[in-house]
Short mmCIF file of N, CA and C in Angstrom, two decimals:
data_model
loop_
_atom_site.label_atom_id
_atom_site.label_comp_id
_atom_site.label_asym_id
_atom_site.label_seq_id
_atom_site.Cartn_x
_atom_site.Cartn_y
_atom_site.Cartn_z
N MET T 1 -27.47 158.56 -31.23
CA MET T 1 -26.65 159.73 -30.96
C MET T 1 -27.57 160.88 -30.54
N ARG T 2 -27.12 161.67 -29.64
CA ARG T 2 -27.92 162.78 -29.14
C ARG T 2 -27.97 163.91 -30.18
N GLU T 3 -29.09 164.61 -30.19
CA GLU T 3 -29.30 165.67 -31.18
C GLU T 3 -28.30 166.81 -31.02
N TRP T 4 -27.96 167.19 -29.78
CA TRP T 4 -27.04 168.31 -29.58
C TRP T 4 -25.64 167.98 -30.05
N LEU T 5 -25.26 166.71 -30.07
CA LEU T 5 -23.94 166.33 -30.58
C LEU T 5 -23.86 166.51 -32.09
N LYS T 6 -25.01 166.34 -32.78
CA LYS T 6 -25.03 166.55 -34.23
C LYS T 6 -24.84 168.03 -34.57
N ARG T 7 -25.38 168.92 -33.71
CA ARG T 7 -25.32 170.35 -33.97
C ARG T 7 -24.09 171.03 -33.35
N LYS T 8 -23.25 170.28 -32.72
CA LYS T 8 -22.16 170.85 -31.92
C LYS T 8 -21.25 171.80 -32.69
N ASP T 9 -20.89 171.49 -33.91
CA ASP T 9 -19.93 172.30 -34.66
C ASP T 9 -20.57 173.33 -35.58
N THR T 10 -21.90 173.42 -35.59
CA THR T 10 -22.57 174.41 -36.44
C THR T 10 -22.87 175.65 -35.61
N PRO T 11 -22.73 176.83 -36.21
CA PRO T 11 -23.00 178.06 -35.46
C PRO T 11 -24.50 178.23 -35.18
N ASN T 12 -24.82 178.73 -33.99
CA ASN T 12 -26.22 178.94 -33.65
C ASN T 12 -26.72 180.26 -34.26
N ARG T 13 -27.96 180.58 -34.02
CA ARG T 13 -28.58 181.76 -34.65
C ARG T 13 -27.87 183.05 -34.23
N TYR T 14 -27.49 183.14 -32.94
CA TYR T 14 -26.80 184.33 -32.45
C TYR T 14 -25.46 184.53 -33.17
N GLU T 15 -24.71 183.47 -33.33
CA GLU T 15 -23.41 183.56 -34.01
C GLU T 15 -23.57 183.90 -35.48
N GLN T 16 -24.62 183.38 -36.12
CA GLN T 16 -24.88 183.69 -37.53
C GLN T 16 -25.23 185.17 -37.69
N ASP T 17 -26.12 185.67 -36.81
CA ASP T 17 -26.52 187.08 -36.88
C ASP T 17 -25.33 188.00 -36.61
N ARG T 18 -24.48 187.60 -35.69
CA ARG T 18 -23.30 188.42 -35.37
C ARG T 18 -22.34 188.49 -36.56
N ALA T 19 -22.18 187.39 -37.27
CA ALA T 19 -21.31 187.38 -38.45
C ALA T 19 -21.89 188.26 -39.55
N ILE T 20 -23.20 188.20 -39.75
CA ILE T 20 -23.85 189.05 -40.76
C ILE T 20 -23.72 190.51 -40.38
N LEU T 21 -23.93 190.82 -39.10
CA LEU T 21 -23.81 192.21 -38.62
C LEU T 21 -22.39 192.72 -38.81
N THR T 22 -21.39 191.89 -38.58
CA THR T 22 -20.00 192.29 -38.77
C THR T 22 -19.74 192.63 -40.23
N GLU T 23 -20.28 191.83 -41.14
CA GLU T 23 -20.12 192.12 -42.57
C GLU T 23 -20.80 193.43 -42.95
N LEU T 24 -22.01 193.67 -42.41
CA LEU T 24 -22.73 194.91 -42.70
C LEU T 24 -21.97 196.13 -42.17
N LEU T 25 -21.39 195.98 -40.99
CA LEU T 25 -20.60 197.09 -40.43
C LEU T 25 -19.35 197.35 -41.25
N GLN T 26 -18.73 196.29 -41.76
CA GLN T 26 -17.55 196.46 -42.62
C GLN T 26 -17.91 197.18 -43.91
N ASP T 27 -19.05 196.84 -44.50
CA ASP T 27 -19.50 197.52 -45.71
C ASP T 27 -19.77 199.01 -45.43
N ALA T 28 -20.42 199.29 -44.31
CA ALA T 28 -20.70 200.68 -43.95
C ALA T 28 -19.40 201.43 -43.67
N HIS T 29 -18.41 200.75 -43.10
CA HIS T 29 -17.12 201.38 -42.81
C HIS T 29 -16.37 201.73 -44.10
N GLU T 30 -16.52 200.89 -45.12
CA GLU T 30 -15.88 201.19 -46.41
C GLU T 30 -16.48 202.44 -47.04
N LYS T 31 -17.80 202.62 -46.87
CA LYS T 31 -18.46 203.82 -47.41
C LYS T 31 -18.12 205.07 -46.60
N HIS T 32 -18.03 204.91 -45.27
CA HIS T 32 -17.81 206.04 -44.37
C HIS T 32 -16.68 205.71 -43.40
N PRO T 33 -15.43 205.83 -43.83
CA PRO T 33 -14.32 205.42 -42.96
C PRO T 33 -14.12 206.31 -41.73
N SER T 34 -14.69 207.51 -41.72
CA SER T 34 -14.50 208.39 -40.56
C SER T 34 -15.55 208.16 -39.48
N TYR T 35 -16.54 207.31 -39.73
CA TYR T 35 -17.59 207.04 -38.75
C TYR T 35 -17.07 206.13 -37.65
N GLY T 36 -17.48 206.41 -36.43
CA GLY T 36 -17.22 205.52 -35.31
C GLY T 36 -18.29 204.45 -35.24
N TYR T 37 -18.24 203.60 -34.22
CA TYR T 37 -19.17 202.49 -34.18
C TYR T 37 -20.60 202.94 -33.93
N HIS T 38 -20.81 204.07 -33.23
CA HIS T 38 -22.17 204.57 -33.02
C HIS T 38 -22.83 204.93 -34.35
N ARG T 39 -22.12 205.70 -35.16
CA ARG T 39 -22.68 206.14 -36.44
C ARG T 39 -22.77 204.99 -37.44
N LEU T 40 -21.81 204.06 -37.40
CA LEU T 40 -21.90 202.88 -38.26
C LEU T 40 -23.13 202.05 -37.90
N ALA T 41 -23.37 201.88 -36.59
CA ALA T 41 -24.53 201.11 -36.14
C ALA T 41 -25.82 201.79 -36.60
N GLN T 42 -25.88 203.11 -36.49
CA GLN T 42 -27.07 203.84 -36.91
C GLN T 42 -27.28 203.70 -38.42
N ALA T 43 -26.20 203.75 -39.19
CA ALA T 43 -26.31 203.60 -40.64
C ALA T 43 -26.83 202.21 -41.00
N VAL T 44 -26.35 201.17 -40.33
CA VAL T 44 -26.81 199.81 -40.60
C VAL T 44 -28.27 199.66 -40.18
N ARG T 45 -28.64 200.25 -39.04
CA ARG T 45 -30.04 200.18 -38.59
C ARG T 45 -30.97 200.84 -39.60
N ASN T 46 -30.58 202.01 -40.10
CA ASN T 46 -31.42 202.71 -41.07
C ASN T 46 -31.53 201.94 -42.39
N GLU T 47 -30.45 201.26 -42.76
CA GLU T 47 -30.41 200.54 -44.02
C GLU T 47 -31.19 199.23 -43.97
N THR T 48 -31.07 198.51 -42.85
CA THR T 48 -31.63 197.16 -42.78
C THR T 48 -32.89 197.05 -41.90
N GLY T 49 -33.06 197.92 -40.94
CA GLY T 49 -34.18 197.81 -40.02
C GLY T 49 -33.92 196.88 -38.86
N TRP T 50 -32.70 196.36 -38.74
CA TRP T 50 -32.35 195.48 -37.62
C TRP T 50 -32.32 196.28 -36.33
N LEU T 51 -32.62 195.64 -35.22
CA LEU T 51 -32.50 196.24 -33.91
C LEU T 51 -31.37 195.55 -33.17
N PHE T 52 -30.37 196.32 -32.77
CA PHE T 52 -29.25 195.79 -32.00
C PHE T 52 -28.65 196.94 -31.20
N SER T 53 -27.90 196.60 -30.19
CA SER T 53 -27.36 197.61 -29.28
C SER T 53 -26.04 198.18 -29.80
N HIS T 54 -25.69 199.33 -29.25
CA HIS T 54 -24.39 199.91 -29.57
C HIS T 54 -23.27 199.01 -29.05
N ASN T 55 -23.55 198.34 -27.94
CA ASN T 55 -22.55 197.45 -27.36
C ASN T 55 -22.22 196.30 -28.31
N LEU T 56 -23.24 195.72 -28.93
CA LEU T 56 -23.01 194.63 -29.89
C LEU T 56 -22.25 195.16 -31.11
N ALA T 57 -22.62 196.36 -31.56
CA ALA T 57 -21.91 196.97 -32.69
C ALA T 57 -20.44 197.19 -32.33
N HIS T 58 -20.19 197.64 -31.11
CA HIS T 58 -18.81 197.87 -30.66
C HIS T 58 -18.03 196.56 -30.65
N LYS T 59 -18.64 195.49 -30.15
CA LYS T 59 -17.97 194.19 -30.11
C LYS T 59 -17.65 193.69 -31.51
N CYS T 60 -18.61 193.85 -32.43
CA CYS T 60 -18.39 193.39 -33.81
C CYS T 60 -17.29 194.21 -34.49
N CYS T 61 -17.29 195.52 -34.25
CA CYS T 61 -16.25 196.38 -34.83
C CYS T 61 -14.88 196.01 -34.28
N LYS T 62 -14.83 195.75 -32.99
CA LYS T 62 -13.56 195.39 -32.36
C LYS T 62 -13.06 194.05 -32.89
N LEU T 63 -13.97 193.10 -33.07
CA LEU T 63 -13.62 191.78 -33.59
C LEU T 63 -13.09 191.89 -35.02
N ALA T 64 -13.70 192.77 -35.82
CA ALA T 64 -13.31 192.92 -37.22
C ALA T 64 -12.14 193.88 -37.41
N GLY T 65 -11.74 194.57 -36.34
CA GLY T 65 -10.63 195.52 -36.45
C GLY T 65 -11.02 196.83 -37.10
N ILE T 66 -12.29 197.19 -37.01
CA ILE T 66 -12.77 198.43 -37.61
C ILE T 66 -12.48 199.59 -36.66
N ARG T 67 -11.77 200.60 -37.17
CA ARG T 67 -11.49 201.81 -36.40
C ARG T 67 -11.75 203.00 -37.30
N SER T 68 -12.29 204.06 -36.72
CA SER T 68 -12.58 205.24 -37.54
C SER T 68 -11.27 205.92 -37.92
N LYS T 69 -11.25 206.46 -39.13
CA LYS T 69 -10.07 207.17 -39.61
C LYS T 69 -10.41 208.66 -39.62
N THR T 70 -9.85 209.38 -38.67
CA THR T 70 -10.15 210.81 -38.57
C THR T 70 -9.24 211.59 -39.50
N LYS T 71 -9.74 212.73 -39.90
CA LYS T 71 -8.94 213.61 -40.74
C LYS T 71 -8.01 214.41 -39.83
N ARG T 72 -6.79 214.61 -40.28
CA ARG T 72 -5.83 215.37 -39.47
C ARG T 72 -6.03 216.85 -39.76
N GLY T 73 -6.18 217.60 -38.70
CA GLY T 73 -6.39 219.03 -38.85
C GLY T 73 -5.07 219.78 -38.93
N ARG T 74 -5.14 221.05 -39.25
CA ARG T 74 -3.92 221.85 -39.29
C ARG T 74 -3.70 222.52 -37.95
N LYS T 75 -2.47 222.83 -37.65
CA LYS T 75 -2.13 223.45 -36.38
C LYS T 75 -2.51 224.92 -36.41
N ILE T 76 -3.03 225.38 -35.32
CA ILE T 76 -3.40 226.78 -35.17
C ILE T 76 -2.40 227.42 -34.21
N ALA T 77 -2.00 228.63 -34.54
CA ALA T 77 -1.03 229.32 -33.69
C ALA T 77 -1.57 229.42 -32.27
N GLY T 78 -0.74 229.06 -31.33
CA GLY T 78 -1.16 229.06 -29.92
C GLY T 78 -0.88 230.39 -29.23
N LYS T 79 -0.92 230.37 -27.91
CA LYS T 79 -0.75 231.56 -27.11
C LYS T 79 0.71 232.02 -27.05
N GLU T 80 1.63 231.18 -27.47
CA GLU T 80 3.05 231.56 -27.37
C GLU T 80 3.39 232.76 -28.26
N ASN T 81 2.61 233.01 -29.31
CA ASN T 81 2.87 234.14 -30.17
C ASN T 81 2.27 235.44 -29.64
N ILE T 82 1.37 235.33 -28.69
CA ILE T 82 0.70 236.51 -28.14
C ILE T 82 1.44 236.96 -26.89
N LYS T 83 1.75 238.29 -26.81
CA LYS T 83 2.44 238.81 -25.62
C LYS T 83 1.61 239.82 -24.91
#
């Protein structure tokens, strides 16, 4: 039997690293739910020392369904009150 057929159903190194990165981003998102993928990626980089692109972080966040939760601000009176 060929060697590649034995490894066919096991994830390669890239897929393993991507799964680990997704878990790390999810953990960082739980700590900082208002962070976007740029800041989450920076937090993971500072914590682990891994080097990866913002694009990969964006793909992992999208795959995991991670979205930043912004705080809703209050409405400020507009120009309609000024004459």
